[in-house]
Amino acid sequence: TLPGELKAALALHLPAPSIVNFSQASKAVNDAIKQENFWKQLYGRDYKLNSRHVNAGNWNSIYKQT
């Protein structure tokens, strides 16, 4: 079994729609992808982070609103 951090790292290499499918692969994958740090990294990958985002809060919501 892969550690959660590695599952999340793998997911970061997928396009956003594929992340949804990957998250449904197992509870462990879904739990790894629910982590705030994952969503912050995903936001940083897809959008430019700036100083106003340093303590932005719920990264999942921020990503989905963008």
C-alpha positions as a printed Julia matrix, in Angstrom:
66×3 Matrix{Float64}:
   0.0    0.0     0.0
   1.27   3.44   -0.92
   1.42   6.17    1.73
  -1.19   8.92    1.47
   1.43  11.52    0.55
   2.49   9.46   -2.46
  -1.11   8.97   -3.58
  -1.65  12.72   -3.39
   1.62  13.33   -5.28
   0.47  10.99   -8.04
  -2.88  12.79   -8.22
  -1.11  16.12   -8.72
   0.14  14.82  -12.08
  -3.41  14.23  -13.33
  -5.76  16.69  -15.01
  -8.52  17.91  -12.67
 -11.3   15.66  -14.1
  -9.08  12.59  -13.68
  -8.43  13.49  -10.04
 -12.14  13.02   -9.4
 -12.01   9.53  -10.92
  -8.79   8.68   -9.07
 -10.31   9.79   -5.75
 -13.03   7.17   -6.24
 -10.48   4.35   -6.52
 -10.4    3.72   -2.78
 -11.1    5.28    0.59
  -7.36   5.72    1.15
  -6.96   7.68   -2.08
 -10.03   9.75   -1.28
  -8.68  10.53    2.2
  -5.32  11.59    0.73
  -7.01  13.93   -1.73
  -9.2   15.51    0.96
  -6.17  16.99    2.72
  -5.91  20.79    2.63
  -2.27  20.62    1.55
  -3.26  18.66   -1.57
  -5.74  21.38   -2.6
  -3.21  24.12   -1.9
  -0.66  22.35   -4.11
  -3.29  21.79   -6.8
  -4.23  25.46   -6.7
  -0.56  26.37   -6.98
  -0.22  24.06   -9.96
  -3.24  25.36  -11.85
  -3.29  28.99  -10.72
  -0.66  31.4    -9.57
  -0.4   31.68   -5.78
   0.21  35.15   -4.4
   0.61  36.71   -0.96
  -3.14  37.1    -0.42
  -3.46  33.31   -0.55
  -0.89  32.54    2.16
  -3.52  31.81    4.82
  -6.51  31.52    2.55
  -8.31  28.82    4.52
 -10.29  26.12    2.76
  -8.25  25.39   -0.38
 -10.8   22.91   -1.71
 -13.45  25.65   -1.8
 -11.02  28.23   -3.16
 -10.0   25.88   -5.98
 -13.6   25.11   -6.91
 -14.58  28.82   -6.88
 -11.75  29.81   -9.23
